[in-house]
CSV table of C-alpha atoms and ligand atoms in Angstrom, one decimal:
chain,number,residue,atom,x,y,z
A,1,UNK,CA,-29.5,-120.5,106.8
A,2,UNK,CA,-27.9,-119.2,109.9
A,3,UNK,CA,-30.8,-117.8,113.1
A,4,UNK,CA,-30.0,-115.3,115.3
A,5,UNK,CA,-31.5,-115.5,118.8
A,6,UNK,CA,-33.9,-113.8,120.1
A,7,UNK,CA,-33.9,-112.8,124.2
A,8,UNK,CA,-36.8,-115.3,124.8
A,9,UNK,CA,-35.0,-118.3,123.1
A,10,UNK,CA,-36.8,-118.5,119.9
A,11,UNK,CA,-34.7,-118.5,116.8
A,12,UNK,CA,-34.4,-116.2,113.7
A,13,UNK,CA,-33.7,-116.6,110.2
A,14,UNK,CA,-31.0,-114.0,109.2
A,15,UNK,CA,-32.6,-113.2,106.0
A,16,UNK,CA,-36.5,-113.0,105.6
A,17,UNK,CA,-38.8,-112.2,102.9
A,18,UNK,CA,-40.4,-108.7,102.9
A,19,UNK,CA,-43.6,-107.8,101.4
A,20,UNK,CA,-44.2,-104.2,101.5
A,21,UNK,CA,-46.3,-103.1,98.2
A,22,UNK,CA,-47.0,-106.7,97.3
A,23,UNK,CA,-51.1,-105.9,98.0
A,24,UNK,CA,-51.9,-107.4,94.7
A,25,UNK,CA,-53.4,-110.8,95.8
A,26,UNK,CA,-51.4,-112.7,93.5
A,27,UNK,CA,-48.2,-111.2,93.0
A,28,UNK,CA,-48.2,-111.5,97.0
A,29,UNK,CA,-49.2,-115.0,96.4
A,30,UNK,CA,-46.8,-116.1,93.9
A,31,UNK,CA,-44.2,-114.4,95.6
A,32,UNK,CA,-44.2,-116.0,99.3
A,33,UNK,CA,-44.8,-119.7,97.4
A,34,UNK,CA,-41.6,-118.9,95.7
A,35,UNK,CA,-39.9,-117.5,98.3
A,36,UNK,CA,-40.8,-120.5,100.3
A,37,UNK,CA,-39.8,-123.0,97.1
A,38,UNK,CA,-36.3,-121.2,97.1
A,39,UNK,CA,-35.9,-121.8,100.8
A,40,UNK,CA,-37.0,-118.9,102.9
A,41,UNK,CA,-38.8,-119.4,105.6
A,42,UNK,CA,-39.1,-116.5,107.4
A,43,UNK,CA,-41.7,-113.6,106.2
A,44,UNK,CA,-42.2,-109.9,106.6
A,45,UNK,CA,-45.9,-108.3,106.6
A,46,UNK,CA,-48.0,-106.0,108.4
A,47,UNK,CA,-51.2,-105.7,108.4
A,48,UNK,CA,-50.6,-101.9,106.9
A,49,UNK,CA,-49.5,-104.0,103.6
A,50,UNK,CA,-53.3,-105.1,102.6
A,51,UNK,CA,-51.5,-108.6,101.9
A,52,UNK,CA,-52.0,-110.7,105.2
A,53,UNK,CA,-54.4,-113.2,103.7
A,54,UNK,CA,-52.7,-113.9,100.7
A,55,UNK,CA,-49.5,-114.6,102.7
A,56,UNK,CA,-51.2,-116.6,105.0
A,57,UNK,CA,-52.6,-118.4,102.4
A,58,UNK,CA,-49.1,-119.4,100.6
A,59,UNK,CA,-47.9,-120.1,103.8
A,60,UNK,CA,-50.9,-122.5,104.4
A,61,UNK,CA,-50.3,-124.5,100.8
A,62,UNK,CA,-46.9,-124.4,101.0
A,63,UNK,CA,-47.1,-127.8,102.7
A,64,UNK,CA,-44.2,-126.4,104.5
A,65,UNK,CA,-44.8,-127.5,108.6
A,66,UNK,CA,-45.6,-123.9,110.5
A,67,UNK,CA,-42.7,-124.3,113.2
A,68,UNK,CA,-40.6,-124.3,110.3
A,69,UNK,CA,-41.3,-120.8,109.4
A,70,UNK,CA,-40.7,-117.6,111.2
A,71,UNK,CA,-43.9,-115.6,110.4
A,72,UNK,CA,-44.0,-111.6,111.3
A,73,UNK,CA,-47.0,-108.7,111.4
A,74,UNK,CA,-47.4,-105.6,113.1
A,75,UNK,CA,-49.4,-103.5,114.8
A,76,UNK,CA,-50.7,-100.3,112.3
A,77,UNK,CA,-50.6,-96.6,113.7
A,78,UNK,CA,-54.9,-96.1,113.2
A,79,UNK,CA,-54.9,-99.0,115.9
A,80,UNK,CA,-52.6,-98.1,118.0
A,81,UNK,CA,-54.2,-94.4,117.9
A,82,UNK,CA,-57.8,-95.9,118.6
A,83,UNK,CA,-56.8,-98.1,121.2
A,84,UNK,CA,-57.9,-101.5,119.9
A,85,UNK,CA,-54.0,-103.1,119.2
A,86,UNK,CA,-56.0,-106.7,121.0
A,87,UNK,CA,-58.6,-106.4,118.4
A,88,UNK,CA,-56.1,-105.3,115.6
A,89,UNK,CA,-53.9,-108.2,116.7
A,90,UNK,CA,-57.1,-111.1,116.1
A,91,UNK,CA,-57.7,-109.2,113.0
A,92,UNK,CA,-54.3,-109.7,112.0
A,93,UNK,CA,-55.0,-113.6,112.6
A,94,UNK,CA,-57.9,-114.0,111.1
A,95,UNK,CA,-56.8,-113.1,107.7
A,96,UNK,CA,-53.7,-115.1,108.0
A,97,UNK,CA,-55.7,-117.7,108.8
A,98,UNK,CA,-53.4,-118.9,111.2
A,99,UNK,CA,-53.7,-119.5,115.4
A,100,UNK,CA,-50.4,-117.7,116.4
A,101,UNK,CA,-47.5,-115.9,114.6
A,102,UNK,CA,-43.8,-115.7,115.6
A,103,UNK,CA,-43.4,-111.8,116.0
A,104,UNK,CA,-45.7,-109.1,116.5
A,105,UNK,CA,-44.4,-106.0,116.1
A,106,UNK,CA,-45.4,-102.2,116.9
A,107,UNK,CA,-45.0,-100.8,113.3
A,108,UNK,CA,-44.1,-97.4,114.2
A,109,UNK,CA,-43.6,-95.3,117.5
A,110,UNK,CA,-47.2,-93.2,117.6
A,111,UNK,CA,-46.6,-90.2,119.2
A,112,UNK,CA,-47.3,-90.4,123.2
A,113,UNK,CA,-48.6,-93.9,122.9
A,114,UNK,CA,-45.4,-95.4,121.9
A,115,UNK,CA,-45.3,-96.4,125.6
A,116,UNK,CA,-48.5,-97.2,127.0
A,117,UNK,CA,-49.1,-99.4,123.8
A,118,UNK,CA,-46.5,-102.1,125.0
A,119,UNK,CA,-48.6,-102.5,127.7
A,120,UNK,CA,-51.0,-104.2,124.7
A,121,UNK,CA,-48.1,-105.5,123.6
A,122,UNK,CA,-47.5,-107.8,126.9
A,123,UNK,CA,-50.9,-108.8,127.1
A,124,UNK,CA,-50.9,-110.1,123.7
A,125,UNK,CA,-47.8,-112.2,124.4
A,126,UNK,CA,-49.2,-113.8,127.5
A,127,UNK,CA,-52.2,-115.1,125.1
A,128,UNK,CA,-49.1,-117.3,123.5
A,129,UNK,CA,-50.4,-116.5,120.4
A,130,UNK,CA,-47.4,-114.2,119.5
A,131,UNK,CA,-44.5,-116.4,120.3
A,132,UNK,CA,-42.4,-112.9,120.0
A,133,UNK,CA,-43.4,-109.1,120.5
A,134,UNK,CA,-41.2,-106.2,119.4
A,135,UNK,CA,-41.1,-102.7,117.9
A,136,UNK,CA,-40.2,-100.7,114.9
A,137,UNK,CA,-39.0,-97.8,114.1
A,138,UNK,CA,-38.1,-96.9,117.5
A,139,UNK,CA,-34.9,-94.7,118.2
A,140,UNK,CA,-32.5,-95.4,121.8
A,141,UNK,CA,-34.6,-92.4,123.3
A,142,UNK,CA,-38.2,-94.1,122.7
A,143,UNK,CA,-36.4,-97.5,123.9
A,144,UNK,CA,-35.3,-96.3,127.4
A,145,UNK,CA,-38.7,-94.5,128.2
A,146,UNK,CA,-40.4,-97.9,127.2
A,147,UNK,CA,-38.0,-100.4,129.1
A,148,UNK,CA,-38.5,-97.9,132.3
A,149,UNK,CA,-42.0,-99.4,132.0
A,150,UNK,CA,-41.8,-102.7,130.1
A,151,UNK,CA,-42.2,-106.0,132.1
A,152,UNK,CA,-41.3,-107.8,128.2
A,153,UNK,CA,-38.0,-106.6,127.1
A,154,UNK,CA,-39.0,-106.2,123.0
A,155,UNK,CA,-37.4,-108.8,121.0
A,156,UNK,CA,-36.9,-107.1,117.8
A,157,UNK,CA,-36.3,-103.6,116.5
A,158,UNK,CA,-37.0,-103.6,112.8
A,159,UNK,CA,-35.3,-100.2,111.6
A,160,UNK,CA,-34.3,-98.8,108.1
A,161,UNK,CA,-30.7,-99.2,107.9
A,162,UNK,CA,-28.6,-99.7,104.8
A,163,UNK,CA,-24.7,-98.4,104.5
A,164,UNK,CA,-26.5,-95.0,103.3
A,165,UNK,CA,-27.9,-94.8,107.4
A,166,UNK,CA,-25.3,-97.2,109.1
A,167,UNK,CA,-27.3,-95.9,112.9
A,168,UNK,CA,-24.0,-97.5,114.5
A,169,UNK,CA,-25.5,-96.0,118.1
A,170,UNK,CA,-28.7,-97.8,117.9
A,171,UNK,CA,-27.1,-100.9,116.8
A,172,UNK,CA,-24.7,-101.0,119.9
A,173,UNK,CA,-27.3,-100.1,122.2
A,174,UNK,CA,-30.0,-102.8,120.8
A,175,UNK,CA,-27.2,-105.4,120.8
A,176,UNK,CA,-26.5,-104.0,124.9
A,177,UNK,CA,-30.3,-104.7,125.5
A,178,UNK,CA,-30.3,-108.2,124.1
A,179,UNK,CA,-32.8,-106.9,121.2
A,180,UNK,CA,-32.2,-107.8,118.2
A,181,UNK,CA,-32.0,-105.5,115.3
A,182,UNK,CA,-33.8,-106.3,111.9
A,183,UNK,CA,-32.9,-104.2,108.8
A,184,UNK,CA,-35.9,-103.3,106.5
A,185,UNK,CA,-35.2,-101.6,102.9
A,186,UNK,CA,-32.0,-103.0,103.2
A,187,UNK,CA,-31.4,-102.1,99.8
A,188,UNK,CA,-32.4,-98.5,100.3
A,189,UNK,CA,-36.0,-100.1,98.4
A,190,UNK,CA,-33.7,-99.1,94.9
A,191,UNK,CA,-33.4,-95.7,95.5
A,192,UNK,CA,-29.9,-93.5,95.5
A,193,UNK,CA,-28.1,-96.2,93.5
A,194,UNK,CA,-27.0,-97.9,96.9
A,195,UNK,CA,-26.6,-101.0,94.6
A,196,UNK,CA,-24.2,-99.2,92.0
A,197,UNK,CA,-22.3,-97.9,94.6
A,198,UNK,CA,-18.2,-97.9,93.5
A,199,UNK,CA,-17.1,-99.4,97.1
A,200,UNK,CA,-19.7,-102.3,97.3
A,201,UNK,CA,-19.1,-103.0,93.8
A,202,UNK,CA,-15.3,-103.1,94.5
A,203,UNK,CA,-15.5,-105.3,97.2
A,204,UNK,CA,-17.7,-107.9,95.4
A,205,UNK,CA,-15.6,-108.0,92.6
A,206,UNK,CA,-13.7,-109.7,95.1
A,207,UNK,CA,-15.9,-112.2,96.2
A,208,UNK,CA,-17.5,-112.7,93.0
A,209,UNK,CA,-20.7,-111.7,94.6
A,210,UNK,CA,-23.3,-109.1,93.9
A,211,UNK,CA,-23.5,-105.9,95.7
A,212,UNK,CA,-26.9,-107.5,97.0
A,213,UNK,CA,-25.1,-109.4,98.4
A,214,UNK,CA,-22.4,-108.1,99.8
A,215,UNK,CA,-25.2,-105.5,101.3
A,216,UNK,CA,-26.7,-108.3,103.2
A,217,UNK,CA,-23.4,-110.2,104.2
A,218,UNK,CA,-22.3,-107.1,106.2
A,219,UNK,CA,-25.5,-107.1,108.0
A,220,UNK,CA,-25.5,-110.4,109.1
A,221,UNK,CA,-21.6,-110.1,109.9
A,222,UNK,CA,-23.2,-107.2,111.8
A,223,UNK,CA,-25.7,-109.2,114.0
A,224,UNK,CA,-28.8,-107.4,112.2
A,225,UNK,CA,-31.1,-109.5,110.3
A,226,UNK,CA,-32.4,-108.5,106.9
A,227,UNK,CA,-35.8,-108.3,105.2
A,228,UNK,CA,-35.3,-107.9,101.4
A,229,UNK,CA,-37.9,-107.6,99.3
A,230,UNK,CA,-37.9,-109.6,95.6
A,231,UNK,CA,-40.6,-111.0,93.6
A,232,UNK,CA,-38.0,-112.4,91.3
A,233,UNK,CA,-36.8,-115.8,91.9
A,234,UNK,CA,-33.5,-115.7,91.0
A,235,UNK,CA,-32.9,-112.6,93.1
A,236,UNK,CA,-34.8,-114.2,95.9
A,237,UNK,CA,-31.9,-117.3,95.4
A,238,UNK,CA,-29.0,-114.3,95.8
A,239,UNK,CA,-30.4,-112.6,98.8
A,240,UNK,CA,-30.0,-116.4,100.4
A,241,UNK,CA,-26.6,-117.0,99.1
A,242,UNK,CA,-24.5,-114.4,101.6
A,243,UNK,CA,-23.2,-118.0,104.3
A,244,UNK,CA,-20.5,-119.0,102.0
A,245,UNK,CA,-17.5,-115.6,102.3
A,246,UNK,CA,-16.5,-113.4,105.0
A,247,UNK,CA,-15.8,-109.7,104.8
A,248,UNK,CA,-12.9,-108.4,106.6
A,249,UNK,CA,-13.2,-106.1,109.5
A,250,UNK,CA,-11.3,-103.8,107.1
A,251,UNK,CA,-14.4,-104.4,104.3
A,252,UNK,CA,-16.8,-104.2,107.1
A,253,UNK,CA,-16.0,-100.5,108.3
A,254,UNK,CA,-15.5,-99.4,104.8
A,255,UNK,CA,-18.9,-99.9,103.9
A,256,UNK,CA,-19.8,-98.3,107.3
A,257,UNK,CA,-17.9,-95.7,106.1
A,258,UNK,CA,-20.5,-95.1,103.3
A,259,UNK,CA,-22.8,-93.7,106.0
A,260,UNK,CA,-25.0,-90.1,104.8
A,261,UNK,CA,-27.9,-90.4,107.5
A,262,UNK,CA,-29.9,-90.9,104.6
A,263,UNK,CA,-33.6,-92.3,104.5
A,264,UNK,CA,-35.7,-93.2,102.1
A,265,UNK,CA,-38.8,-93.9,104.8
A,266,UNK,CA,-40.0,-91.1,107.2
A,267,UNK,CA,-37.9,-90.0,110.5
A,268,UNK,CA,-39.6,-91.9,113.3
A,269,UNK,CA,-39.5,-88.3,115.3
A,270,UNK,CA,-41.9,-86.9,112.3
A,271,UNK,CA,-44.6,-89.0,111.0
A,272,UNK,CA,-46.9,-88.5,109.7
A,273,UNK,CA,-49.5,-91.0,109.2
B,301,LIG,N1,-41.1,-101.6,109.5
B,301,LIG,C1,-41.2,-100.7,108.6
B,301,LIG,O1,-41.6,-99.5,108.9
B,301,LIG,C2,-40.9,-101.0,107.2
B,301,LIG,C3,-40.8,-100.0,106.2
B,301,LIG,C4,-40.5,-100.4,104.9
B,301,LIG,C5,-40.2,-101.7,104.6
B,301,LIG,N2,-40.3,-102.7,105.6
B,301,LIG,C6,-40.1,-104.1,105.3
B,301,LIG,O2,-38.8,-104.3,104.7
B,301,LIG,C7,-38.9,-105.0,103.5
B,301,LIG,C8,-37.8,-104.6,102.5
B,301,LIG,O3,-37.8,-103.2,102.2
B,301,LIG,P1,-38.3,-102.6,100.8
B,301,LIG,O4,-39.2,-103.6,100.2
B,301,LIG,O5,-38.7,-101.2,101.0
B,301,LIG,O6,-36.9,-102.5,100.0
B,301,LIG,P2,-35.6,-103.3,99.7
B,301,LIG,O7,-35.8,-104.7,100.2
B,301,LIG,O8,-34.5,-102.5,100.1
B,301,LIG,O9,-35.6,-103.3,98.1
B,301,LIG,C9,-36.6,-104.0,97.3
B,301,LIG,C10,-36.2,-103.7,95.9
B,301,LIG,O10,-34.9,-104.2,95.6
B,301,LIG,C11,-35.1,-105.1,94.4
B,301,LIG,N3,-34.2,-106.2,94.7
B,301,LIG,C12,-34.4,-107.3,95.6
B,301,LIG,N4,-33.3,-108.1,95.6
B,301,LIG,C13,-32.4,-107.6,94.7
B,301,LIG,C14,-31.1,-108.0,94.2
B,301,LIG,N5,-30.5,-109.1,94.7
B,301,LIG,N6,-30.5,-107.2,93.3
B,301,LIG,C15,-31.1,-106.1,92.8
B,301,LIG,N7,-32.3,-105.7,93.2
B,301,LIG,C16,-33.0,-106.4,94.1
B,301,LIG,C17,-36.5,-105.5,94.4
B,301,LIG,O11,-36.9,-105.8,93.1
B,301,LIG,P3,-37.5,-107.2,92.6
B,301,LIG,O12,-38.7,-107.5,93.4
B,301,LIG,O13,-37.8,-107.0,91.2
B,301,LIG,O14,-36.4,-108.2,92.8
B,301,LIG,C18,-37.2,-104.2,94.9
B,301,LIG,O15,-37.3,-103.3,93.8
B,301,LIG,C19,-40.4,-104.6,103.0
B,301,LIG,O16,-40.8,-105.4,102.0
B,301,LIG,C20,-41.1,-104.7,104.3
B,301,LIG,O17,-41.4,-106.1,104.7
B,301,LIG,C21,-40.6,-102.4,106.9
């Protein structure tokens, strides 16, 4: 596994686990024990995802020693709106059954809180018992109005970005502000074909890789870490196996190239929920 580092010092696995509509107990179960049997160790919730005690529970059987594993949550719109992100945070906790986690994030940028939240945000840090606070879903204009304010530089930006929405501008500026950016449906969640696509499937013919893979490889080539979702253990075992080829600079900006401004999630300008 290679870690990317975050502005505070602490280290990241490149490629995590996601668990978005795992909120069966035990397919979220089953899933983050095998995830962490195949080697991950570094996992995506939110409390949004109804599934934070069942993957606090793996975690906790796993056996596996807690430093070893990069845990995430975040902090859901309702609690941001009704001003209890503190209380939302030791909620969080509680089912996870755990005393701190590695990064809390801000799942999505509530309109006018997105600012004054990360005030929160800070406090919550200070307690220690989230080792690394960052957003989501936040675009370079609700960045600079919260770094006018911040006294914590964010640590993370998890966005959705695939080579159907390359967002080459909010890479470069994350990367300029030392925060690191974290791909989520990476594989467009299944939709549009992204995996059938005639260029990725080109350029893993060459590699003998999948177009999984190659997906993920130009992310981490790209300095953004990846949160892939797979309940299936063999697919689990390819989203790890992306340390052992190199894409050309030439391979990079041709699946770059692929860009539509596409989404499959909702415009952080215009949610609404
Ligand atoms: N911050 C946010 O607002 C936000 C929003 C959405 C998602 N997320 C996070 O990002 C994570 C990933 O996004 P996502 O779950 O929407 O979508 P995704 O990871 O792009 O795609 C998941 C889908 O791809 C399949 N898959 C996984 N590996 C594969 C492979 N190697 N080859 C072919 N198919 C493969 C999975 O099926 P199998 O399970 O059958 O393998 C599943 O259907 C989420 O779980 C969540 O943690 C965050």
């Amino acid at each position: 596994m290679e870690y990317a580092t975050l502005n505070n010092g602490t280290k990241i696995p490149y490629v995590g686990l996601g668990v978005f509509r795992l909120n069966d107990e035990k397919a979220a179960y089953d899933t983050v024990r095998m995830a962490l049997d195949n080697g991950y160790r570094h996992i995506d919730t939110a409390s949004m995802y109804q599934n934070e005690e069942a993957v606090g529970r793996a975690i906790r059987d796993s056996g596996i020693p807690r430093e070893e594993i990069f845990l995430t949550t975040k902090l859901w719109n309702d609690d941001i709106r009704a001003n209890r992100a503190e209380r939302a945070f030791e909620s969080s906790l509680s089912r996870l059954g755990l005393d701190y986690v590695d990064l809390y994030l801000v799942h999505w940028p509530v309109r006018d809180l997105y600012v004054s939240v990360w005030k929160d945000m800070e406090k919550i840090y200070a307690s220690g018992k989230a080792k690394a606070i960052g957003v989501s879903n936040y675009l370079v204009h609700h960045l600079e109005e919260l770094l006018a304010e911040a006294s914590v530089v964010p640590a993370v930006d998890q966005i959705e970005l695939h080579p159907y929405l390359v967002q080459q501008e909010l890479i470069d500026f994350l990367h300029a502000k030392q925060i690191v950016p974290e791909a989520w449906s990476p594989f467009c969640a299944r939709k549009n074909n992204l995996l059938d696509d005639p260029v990725l499937k080109k350029i893993a013919s060459k590699y003998a890789k999948t177009t999984a893979q190659i997906v993920l490889r130009w992310n981490f080539q790209r300095g953004v870490v990846a949160i892939p979702k797979s309940s299936n253990g063999e697919r689990q075992k390819e989203n790890l196996n992306i340390f052992d080829f190199e894409l050309t600079a030439e391979e990079i900006a041709q699946i770059c190239s692929l860009d539509r401004d596409e989404r499959v999630g909702s415009h952080p300008d215009r949610i609404t929920f």
